Short mmCIF file of C-alpha atoms and ligand atoms in Angstrom, two decimals:
data_model
loop_
_atom_site.label_atom_id
_atom_site.label_comp_id
_atom_site.label_asym_id
_atom_site.label_seq_id
_atom_site.Cartn_x
_atom_site.Cartn_y
_atom_site.Cartn_z
CA MET Y 1 94.33 136.39 105.35
CA SER Y 2 96.40 133.45 105.19
CA GLU Y 3 99.72 134.13 103.18
CA PRO Y 4 99.18 132.91 99.41
CA THR Y 5 100.71 129.61 98.49
CA THR Y 6 103.80 129.52 96.38
CA THR Y 7 104.95 127.41 93.60
CA GLY Y 8 108.44 126.71 92.67
CA GLY Y 9 108.06 124.99 89.44
CA THR Y 10 111.36 123.38 87.88
CA GLY Y 11 114.33 125.39 89.14
CA GLY Y 12 112.75 128.85 88.81
CA ALA Y 13 111.89 131.44 91.52
CA ALA Y 14 108.75 130.45 93.35
CA VAL Y 15 105.48 132.35 92.36
CA ALA Y 16 102.91 133.53 94.74
CA ARG Y 17 99.63 132.64 93.71
CA PRO Y 18 96.41 134.74 95.16
CA THR Y 19 94.23 133.28 97.57
CA ILE Y 20 90.72 132.97 96.17
CA LEU Y 21 88.76 131.17 98.82
CA GLU Y 22 89.67 131.71 102.33
CA ALA Y 23 87.99 130.04 105.37
CA SER Y 24 88.72 131.82 108.96
CA GLY Y 25 87.93 130.53 112.19
CA VAL Y 26 84.85 128.55 111.07
CA THR Y 27 83.00 126.89 113.88
CA MET Y 28 80.02 125.04 113.29
CA GLN Y 29 77.92 123.75 116.30
CA PHE Y 30 74.74 121.59 116.20
CA GLY Y 31 73.55 121.77 119.78
CA GLY Y 32 76.39 120.19 121.68
CA LEU Y 33 78.07 118.76 118.99
CA THR Y 34 80.83 120.79 117.79
CA ALA Y 35 81.46 119.36 114.27
CA LEU Y 36 84.00 122.18 113.13
CA ASN Y 37 86.22 123.84 115.45
CA ASP Y 38 88.09 127.04 114.50
CA VAL Y 39 88.81 125.63 111.04
CA SER Y 40 91.04 128.26 108.74
CA PHE Y 41 92.32 127.71 105.41
CA GLY Y 42 93.14 129.34 102.07
CA LEU Y 43 92.34 127.93 98.67
CA SER Y 44 95.04 129.66 96.22
CA GLU Y 45 94.29 130.06 92.43
CA GLY Y 46 94.87 127.18 90.45
CA GLU Y 47 95.33 124.97 93.29
CA ILE Y 48 93.83 121.68 94.13
CA ILE Y 49 93.56 120.95 97.91
CA GLY Y 50 92.41 117.68 99.13
CA LEU Y 51 90.50 117.26 102.19
CA ILE Y 52 90.82 114.08 104.10
CA GLY Y 53 89.71 112.44 107.56
CA PRO Y 54 87.92 109.95 109.28
CA ASN Y 55 83.92 109.46 109.09
CA GLY Y 56 82.42 112.26 110.80
CA ALA Y 57 85.54 114.78 110.95
CA GLY Y 58 83.59 117.52 109.70
CA LYS Y 59 84.34 117.42 105.86
CA THR Y 60 80.92 117.96 104.50
CA THR Y 61 80.04 120.36 107.14
CA LEU Y 62 83.04 122.23 106.13
CA PHE Y 63 81.62 122.36 102.51
CA ASN Y 64 78.36 123.19 103.58
CA CYS Y 65 79.62 126.17 105.35
CA LEU Y 66 81.68 127.24 102.36
CA THR Y 67 78.76 127.21 100.13
CA GLY Y 68 76.21 128.91 102.45
CA LEU Y 69 74.21 125.72 103.13
CA TYR Y 70 75.14 126.12 106.69
CA SER Y 71 75.50 129.46 108.56
CA PRO Y 72 78.64 128.78 110.83
CA THR Y 73 78.19 129.41 114.49
CA SER Y 74 81.15 131.88 114.02
CA GLY Y 75 83.92 132.52 111.49
CA THR Y 76 83.75 133.63 107.78
CA VAL Y 77 84.26 132.40 104.43
CA ALA Y 78 85.44 134.77 101.68
CA LEU Y 79 85.73 134.61 98.12
CA ARG Y 80 88.65 136.92 96.76
CA GLY Y 81 88.51 138.69 100.14
CA THR Y 82 84.61 139.51 99.76
CA PRO Y 83 82.49 137.41 102.41
CA LEU Y 84 80.09 135.13 100.92
CA PRO Y 85 76.49 135.35 101.52
CA GLN Y 86 74.71 132.43 103.35
CA ASP Y 87 72.51 131.60 100.66
CA PRO Y 88 73.64 128.54 98.46
CA ALA Y 89 72.36 130.09 95.09
CA ARG Y 90 73.98 133.33 95.75
CA VAL Y 91 77.22 131.74 96.46
CA THR Y 92 76.98 129.73 93.29
CA GLU Y 93 76.47 133.04 91.35
CA GLN Y 94 79.49 134.34 92.82
CA GLY Y 95 81.52 131.43 91.31
CA VAL Y 96 81.60 128.71 93.83
CA ALA Y 97 79.98 125.38 92.76
CA ARG Y 98 79.91 122.06 94.16
CA THR Y 99 78.92 118.49 93.77
CA PHE Y 100 77.50 116.27 96.68
CA GLN Y 101 78.63 113.01 98.42
CA ASN Y 102 75.04 111.71 97.37
CA ILE Y 103 74.56 112.34 93.70
CA ARG Y 104 71.91 115.01 93.39
CA LEU Y 105 70.83 115.08 89.67
CA PHE Y 106 67.10 115.36 88.30
CA PRO Y 107 66.72 111.55 87.37
CA SER Y 108 63.83 112.44 85.05
CA MET Y 109 65.53 114.76 82.84
CA THR Y 110 68.22 114.04 80.25
CA ALA Y 111 71.78 114.69 80.67
CA GLU Y 112 71.66 117.56 78.64
CA GLU Y 113 68.99 119.32 80.63
CA ASN Y 114 70.47 118.70 83.72
CA VAL Y 115 73.57 120.52 82.34
CA LEU Y 116 71.06 123.43 81.08
CA VAL Y 117 69.74 123.73 84.55
CA GLY Y 118 73.34 124.44 85.82
CA ARG Y 119 73.62 127.06 82.87
CA HIS Y 120 70.42 128.92 83.92
CA VAL Y 121 72.32 130.59 86.89
CA ARG Y 122 74.41 132.62 84.26
CA MET Y 123 71.39 133.53 81.89
CA LYS Y 124 70.37 136.89 82.76
CA GLN Y 125 67.15 137.45 80.96
CA ASN Y 126 64.66 140.29 80.72
CA PRO Y 127 61.43 139.04 81.62
CA LEU Y 128 59.70 140.67 78.51
CA SER Y 129 61.97 139.10 76.05
CA SER Y 130 61.87 135.71 77.97
CA LEU Y 131 57.96 135.86 77.86
CA LEU Y 132 57.83 136.94 74.02
CA HIS Y 133 60.48 134.53 73.02
CA GLY Y 134 62.52 137.80 71.77
CA PRO Y 135 65.92 137.73 70.08
CA GLY Y 136 67.41 138.31 73.24
CA PHE Y 137 65.87 135.18 74.75
CA ARG Y 138 66.70 133.19 71.45
CA ARG Y 139 70.35 134.18 71.66
CA SER Y 140 70.61 133.27 75.26
CA GLU Y 141 69.13 129.95 74.62
CA ALA Y 142 71.49 129.18 71.93
CA GLU Y 143 74.34 130.10 73.83
CA ALA Y 144 73.35 127.83 76.73
CA ALA Y 145 72.66 124.95 74.42
CA GLU Y 146 76.16 125.34 72.78
CA ARG Y 147 77.77 125.67 76.13
CA THR Y 148 76.18 122.52 77.52
CA GLU Y 149 77.25 120.48 74.59
CA LYS Y 150 80.85 121.58 75.16
CA LEU Y 151 80.53 120.64 78.88
CA LEU Y 152 79.05 117.16 78.06
CA ALA Y 153 81.87 116.66 75.65
CA PHE Y 154 84.42 117.64 78.21
CA VAL Y 155 83.29 115.31 80.58
CA GLY Y 156 83.05 112.64 77.93
CA LEU Y 157 79.41 112.09 77.89
CA THR Y 158 78.14 113.33 74.65
CA ARG Y 159 76.86 109.98 73.76
CA PHE Y 160 74.28 110.22 76.76
CA SER Y 161 73.23 113.80 75.72
CA ASP Y 162 69.49 112.69 75.45
CA GLU Y 163 69.34 109.85 78.03
CA LEU Y 164 67.60 110.29 81.31
CA ALA Y 165 70.21 110.75 84.25
CA ARG Y 166 68.70 107.96 85.92
CA ASN Y 167 69.68 105.63 83.16
CA LEU Y 168 73.38 106.45 83.00
CA PRO Y 169 75.90 104.36 84.73
CA TYR Y 170 76.89 105.35 88.23
CA GLY Y 171 80.23 106.70 87.54
CA ASP Y 172 78.73 108.79 84.55
CA GLN Y 173 76.33 110.30 86.75
CA ARG Y 174 79.04 111.57 89.00
CA ARG Y 175 80.49 113.06 85.59
CA LEU Y 176 77.14 114.59 84.60
CA GLU Y 177 77.06 116.54 88.05
CA ILE Y 178 80.42 117.71 87.64
CA ALA Y 179 79.32 119.09 84.15
CA ARG Y 180 76.28 120.84 85.83
CA ALA Y 181 78.48 122.41 88.37
CA LEU Y 182 81.04 123.50 85.76
CA ALA Y 183 77.91 125.04 83.67
CA THR Y 184 77.80 127.77 86.18
CA ASP Y 185 81.31 128.99 85.16
CA PRO Y 186 82.65 128.53 88.57
CA SER Y 187 86.04 129.94 89.95
CA VAL Y 188 86.00 127.43 92.56
CA LEU Y 189 84.74 123.83 92.41
CA LEU Y 190 84.29 121.68 95.63
CA LEU Y 191 83.94 118.00 95.01
CA ASP Y 192 82.43 115.81 97.65
CA GLU Y 193 83.63 112.09 97.23
CA PRO Y 194 83.88 112.19 93.24
CA THR Y 195 85.39 108.78 93.16
CA ALA Y 196 82.94 107.16 95.43
CA GLY Y 197 81.57 103.92 94.12
CA MET Y 198 83.99 104.17 90.81
CA ASN Y 199 86.04 101.31 89.49
CA ALA Y 200 89.95 101.82 88.87
CA GLN Y 201 89.41 103.10 85.30
CA GLU Y 202 86.74 105.56 86.29
CA THR Y 203 88.85 106.89 89.07
CA GLU Y 204 91.70 107.33 86.86
CA ALA Y 205 89.47 109.13 84.32
CA THR Y 206 88.18 111.34 87.23
CA ARG Y 207 91.81 112.09 88.27
CA GLN Y 208 92.55 113.37 84.75
CA LEU Y 209 89.14 115.45 84.71
CA ILE Y 210 90.10 117.31 87.66
CA PHE Y 211 93.49 118.12 86.24
CA ALA Y 212 91.78 119.29 83.03
CA ILE Y 213 89.45 121.52 85.20
CA ARG Y 214 92.09 122.93 86.93
CA ASP Y 215 93.78 123.85 83.74
CA LEU Y 216 90.84 125.62 82.81
CA GLY Y 217 91.94 128.14 85.81
CA ILE Y 218 89.45 126.68 88.40
CA SER Y 219 90.68 126.17 91.78
CA VAL Y 220 89.41 122.67 93.38
CA VAL Y 221 88.90 121.31 96.80
CA VAL Y 222 88.29 117.53 97.17
CA ILE Y 223 86.85 115.44 99.67
CA GLU Y 224 87.97 111.81 99.24
CA HIS Y 225 88.35 108.87 101.59
CA ASP Y 226 90.76 107.34 98.97
CA THR Y 227 93.89 108.72 100.13
CA LYS Y 228 95.97 107.24 97.31
CA PHE Y 229 93.68 109.32 94.87
CA ILE Y 230 94.15 112.43 97.03
CA PHE Y 231 98.10 112.15 97.29
CA THR Y 232 98.52 111.69 93.59
CA LEU Y 233 95.98 114.55 92.78
CA CYS Y 234 96.53 117.29 95.35
CA ASP Y 235 99.16 120.01 95.69
CA ARG Y 236 98.13 120.24 99.43
CA VAL Y 237 96.03 118.27 101.62
CA LEU Y 238 94.15 119.04 104.74
CA VAL Y 239 93.52 116.38 107.46
CA LEU Y 240 90.54 117.11 109.51
CA VAL Y 241 89.97 115.14 112.87
CA GLN Y 242 87.10 115.69 115.12
CA GLY Y 243 86.42 118.88 113.43
CA GLU Y 244 89.95 120.51 113.54
CA VAL Y 245 92.70 120.63 111.21
CA LEU Y 246 95.21 118.23 112.46
CA VAL Y 247 97.63 118.28 109.73
CA GLU Y 248 98.20 120.52 106.56
CA GLY Y 249 100.81 119.99 103.88
CA THR Y 250 101.98 118.53 100.83
CA PRO Y 251 100.96 115.13 99.81
CA ASP Y 252 104.30 113.88 101.35
CA GLU Y 253 104.32 115.88 104.34
CA VAL Y 254 100.79 114.31 105.30
CA ARG Y 255 101.45 110.99 104.36
CA GLY Y 256 104.58 111.13 106.56
CA ASP Y 257 103.22 112.64 109.63
CA PRO Y 258 102.93 110.19 112.34
CA ARG Y 259 99.55 112.19 113.97
CA VAL Y 260 97.85 111.36 110.49
CA VAL Y 261 98.83 107.89 110.47
CA GLU Y 262 97.75 107.41 113.88
CA ALA Y 263 94.58 109.47 113.88
CA TYR Y 264 93.28 108.83 110.56
CA LEU Y 265 95.02 106.13 108.49
CA GLY Y 266 95.24 103.57 111.59
CA ALA Y 267 98.29 101.71 110.23
CA PRO Y 268 102.15 102.19 110.51
CA PRO Y 269 103.85 104.18 108.02
CA GLU Y 270 105.61 101.82 106.24
CA GLU Y 271 102.40 99.88 105.63
CA ILE Y 272 100.73 102.75 104.36
CA GLU Y 273 104.00 103.49 102.31
CA ALA Y 274 103.51 100.01 100.69
CA GLN Y 275 100.15 100.29 100.14
CA VAL Y 276 100.64 103.57 98.43
CA ASN Y 277 103.40 103.00 96.38
CA ARG Y 278 102.16 99.49 95.05
CA VAL Y 279 101.19 100.42 91.78
CA GLN Y 280 102.95 103.28 89.79
CA VAL Y 281 100.95 105.62 87.69
CA PRO Y 282 102.44 106.79 84.49
CA GLY Y 283 102.79 110.43 84.23
CA VAL Y 284 102.56 111.05 88.04
CA GLN Y 285 105.74 112.08 88.96
CA ASP Y 286 105.71 113.39 92.65
CA ASN Y 287 105.33 110.40 94.95
CA GLY Y 288 104.66 107.57 92.60
CA ALA Y 289 101.55 107.07 94.40
CA GLN Y 290 98.87 105.23 92.34
CA ASP Y 291 95.29 104.91 92.86
CA ASN Y 292 93.84 101.88 91.55
CA GLY Y 293 90.54 103.03 92.68
CA ALA Y 294 90.39 100.77 95.62
CA GLN Y 295 88.33 102.77 98.32
CA ASP Y 296 90.61 102.70 100.76
CA ASN Y 297 89.90 102.38 104.83
CA GLY Y 298 86.91 104.66 105.04
CA ALA Y 299 83.35 104.01 104.84
CA HIS Y 300 82.02 105.09 101.47
CA ASP Y 301 79.09 106.10 100.60
CA ASN Y 302 78.52 104.09 97.45
CA GLY Y 303 75.38 105.97 96.48
CA ALA Y 304 74.10 102.86 94.63
CA GLU Y 305 70.94 103.62 96.04
CA ASP Y 306 71.01 107.10 95.40
CA ASN Y 307 70.18 107.84 91.79
CA GLY Y 308 68.06 110.95 92.69
CA THR Y 309 68.40 114.41 94.16
CA GLN Y 310 68.08 113.50 97.82
CA ASP Y 311 70.28 113.64 100.54
CA ASN Y 312 68.50 112.58 103.48
CA ARG Y 313 70.19 114.58 106.14
CA ALA Y 314 67.01 116.92 107.17
CA GLN Y 315 69.01 120.03 107.74
CA ASP Y 316 70.42 119.53 104.16
CA ASN Y 317 67.60 120.01 102.14
CA ARG Y 318 67.91 123.53 100.92
CA ALA Y 319 67.86 123.79 97.26
CA GLN Y 320 71.32 124.24 95.91
CA ARG Y 321 70.72 125.67 92.26
CA ASN Y 322 74.36 124.59 90.76
CA GLY Y 323 73.45 121.19 92.02
CA ALA Y 324 74.45 118.04 89.29
CA PRO Y 325 77.86 114.52 87.11
CA ALA Y 326 82.14 113.42 84.37
CA GLU Y 327 85.33 110.71 81.59
CA GLY Y 328 88.04 112.70 80.18
CA GLY Y 329 86.85 114.70 77.08
CA GLU Y 330 87.16 117.57 75.02
CA GLN Y 331 88.30 121.15 76.07
CA ALA Y 332 85.12 123.14 77.87
N1 ATP Q 1 72.82 119.09 110.35
C1 ATP Q 1 73.47 118.34 111.26
N2 ATP Q 1 72.94 118.20 112.61
C2 ATP Q 1 73.50 117.57 113.29
N3 ATP Q 1 74.55 117.10 113.41
C3 ATP Q 1 75.27 117.02 112.18
C4 ATP Q 1 74.63 117.82 111.13
N4 ATP Q 1 75.27 117.64 110.02
C5 ATP Q 1 76.44 117.19 110.39
N5 ATP Q 1 76.38 116.55 111.83
C6 ATP Q 1 77.25 115.89 112.58
O1 ATP Q 1 78.86 116.53 112.28
C7 ATP Q 1 79.65 115.80 112.34
C8 ATP Q 1 80.51 115.79 111.15
O2 ATP Q 1 79.72 115.50 109.81
P1 ATP Q 1 80.29 115.56 108.70
O3 ATP Q 1 79.12 114.67 107.69
O4 ATP Q 1 80.56 116.63 108.42
O5 ATP Q 1 81.48 114.50 108.46
P2 ATP Q 1 82.39 114.00 107.31
O6 ATP Q 1 83.71 114.22 107.69
O7 ATP Q 1 81.94 114.72 105.95
O8 ATP Q 1 81.88 112.47 107.35
P3 ATP Q 1 81.93 111.27 106.14
O9 ATP Q 1 83.33 111.16 106.06
O10 ATP Q 1 81.24 110.16 106.97
O11 ATP Q 1 80.97 111.79 105.31
C9 ATP Q 1 79.16 114.35 112.54
O12 ATP Q 1 78.98 114.02 113.84
C10 ATP Q 1 77.56 114.49 111.98
O13 ATP Q 1 76.74 113.72 112.48
#
């Protein structure tokens, strides 16, 4: 088990935070291709980790291994020390929720209905009560409706509650997908390119939303190509290159590491620095890096074509129950 990370705060003694999610020696092979090779990391409670790396580095494959969508060739994934089942629905039940690179909403259902789908993971119903619409069933339905309303407010989508998901602006679909994942009451939230295709304003709103999610006590791992976004959001950053963790550290450590510059960023450090520091974000203290939403040097999946529920990879078609999108809003 990896050492829990520590946080120093302002001048006080460092406080150890327990590890909540841990990947140990995860290797994933597809025939002759090794997509992940012996990947280990621990996510601490209350932590936001960024996962970056070039296209094809294995980032989504790692998420798929963490959520039971793929069974790793070797290695283990554990939540609070207990191995997670290799079954996405059960992983969701145990408290790990995710969003997808390609949005997977139910396009012909309303925003509210999409969130309710996520909520059903937590609705334990006596079958007879459900059948007869007894008091237990009605109480449970009322609780789900109330929770859904709060979550839509939390992600800033109350006005779209009755709108079909397919009609929502792209950035709002991503927010709705986050609300649906939150409806499962996760302890850990995995976000796969949450700002892909967003403009600068939406990207900033998403950063604030992720901070708000962390403040609810949910630990977060975020995949993004937008390194400026990652460096101003995350406590720690993992750089995956060709299926291996090349570098792991604070945003400052990672930004300054010549291996990262060479393997991933592809430009001299001073150029990266200039790019990262070009715009200052009010309220972001650590490294002054601001993300203006420019999607940097990776090829993005802008999802423009993908308003539906499909990720076309054949291997990735198993239903993920927690499936579906977020602006800053009220308390969940
Ligand atoms: N089911 C699969 N079968 C075969 N190869 C796969 C499968 N899933 C992923 N791969 C391969 O594994 C490697 C890692 O892919 P993955 O999608 O995890 O990378 P990524 O870092 O998420 O890339 P991107 O940034 O482009 O989304 C790639 O070479 C990809 O083609």
